[in-house]
Amino acid sequence: TGADPVMEGVSVQGNDVGVMVTAGGKGTLNKCSLSGNQFAAVCIQQAGSAPLLDENDISDSKGIGVLVRDRGGGMMQGNLMSGNSLAGVQVSTSGNPIVRNNRLHTGQQNGVLVENNGLGRFLDNDIWANKMANFKVQSGGDPEVRNNHIHSGDAGGVEVTRSGLGKFEGNDIHTNGGFEIEVTSSGDPCFVKNQIHDGLGNGVQVDESGKGRFEENDIRGHKKAGVAILSSSTPMLKGNRISDNKIGVHVTAAGKGLMDGNDIFANTDAGVASSHGGDAVFCANDIRGTTAGPGVSVSEQGLCTFNTNTIRDNVGAGVSVFRLANPVLEGNKIHDGKASGVWCHSGGKGVPARK
């Protein structure tokens, strides 16, 4: 209990657990090599257990790189965690470490997994090229994630699911496969002032009753939508810059939510698109400068309410309403487009704009 050893330059290989820190243990692991361990290279568990892991090589575990659980803590800094079969770092059951300036890459599952009410502060890490989402939060996990570089994941960047939480601020999230950020199954994270860019799919995807609050992020350069909202999801987006995507915001498959005060500009096919029962509320957004389509496109039973937005300078119509669509437009300013202000195609419905 409370032991405080120092291990420096030691190689630990081929055990069930490489290093176990429990019952309030402390200690320092510095410049050690931990590889090929079965369950975890390092396991930190129980309240008061708080070692320092500094500049170690934690690689090729057949299980987890570092597991922190049961109110364990500690500090990890400057470590290389690569090629582990499960998560590089896994935090669960009120574990609460500080994870700073580490490199986590090429894992067979997640770079970081926070679950089952795990906590933790993740600061200034480089997390890339993991097979599953680079950073995953689920089942009540609630980490603080600031100023990390999360990129080049095979499946995606950040996944928050199954009532996961978390505050993500100031991160650079880019060039991941599938998605940059995905929120599903009552996940309810907060993303503030992140750079979310250059993804191969959607930038932010909220699906399967996902929630979440997105404020003052820069969401740009995605091959599909900057933001996609589906399947009864209800996110809130406020004060974001959403630009240079195929579609700025796409609300479909009965997606909902509130978009308030966003700058949605220079997207290709549409600034905003609604289809298949998409029914979000758009208030006080600036929807402008599409390069090949309308500012707003409502089609295929799309709905949505547009109130007090500015819709301007678009190549196509300001608002295009297609067959069976039925939006509400009230108090918007629609001007200076290259085509009609509001174009209601055959079979389109809706409440037209007052201004």
mmCIF file of C-alpha atoms in Angstrom, residues 28 65 74 77 88 93 99 126 130-131 175 179 257 273 292 301 317 343 347 350 354:
data_model
loop_
_atom_site.group_PDB
_atom_site.id
_atom_site.type_symbol
_atom_site.label_atom_id
_atom_site.label_comp_id
_atom_site.label_asym_id
_atom_site.label_seq_id
_atom_site.Cartn_x
_atom_site.Cartn_y
_atom_site.Cartn_z
ATOM 1 C CA THR A 28 7.645 6.322 -11.607
ATOM 2 C CA GLY A 65 -1.832 -0.377 -23.492
ATOM 3 C CA GLY A 74 -1.833 9.133 -12.332
ATOM 4 C CA GLN A 77 3.382 12.149 -20.382
ATOM 5 C CA GLY A 88 -3.929 2.467 -26.328
ATOM 6 C CA THR A 93 -15.271 3.152 -13.584
ATOM 7 C CA VAL A 99 -2.768 12.090 -20.229
ATOM 8 C CA ASP A 126 -1.143 13.217 -31.027
ATOM 9 C CA ASN A 130 -5.995 3.648 -35.245
ATOM 10 C CA LYS A 131 -8.267 1.024 -36.827
ATOM 11 C CA THR A 175 -8.524 13.654 -42.485
ATOM 12 C CA PHE A 179 -16.381 10.723 -40.073
ATOM 13 C CA GLY A 257 -32.075 20.069 -33.716
ATOM 14 C CA ALA A 273 -30.421 20.725 -47.323
ATOM 15 C CA ALA A 292 -23.090 25.395 -57.531
ATOM 16 C CA GLN A 301 -40.696 15.409 -47.728
ATOM 17 C CA ALA A 317 -32.081 30.097 -55.837
ATOM 18 C CA TRP A 343 -38.327 28.790 -56.157
ATOM 19 C CA GLY A 347 -45.566 19.811 -55.890
ATOM 20 C CA GLY A 350 -44.460 25.539 -47.447
ATOM 21 C CA ARG A 354 -42.329 37.424 -45.332
#
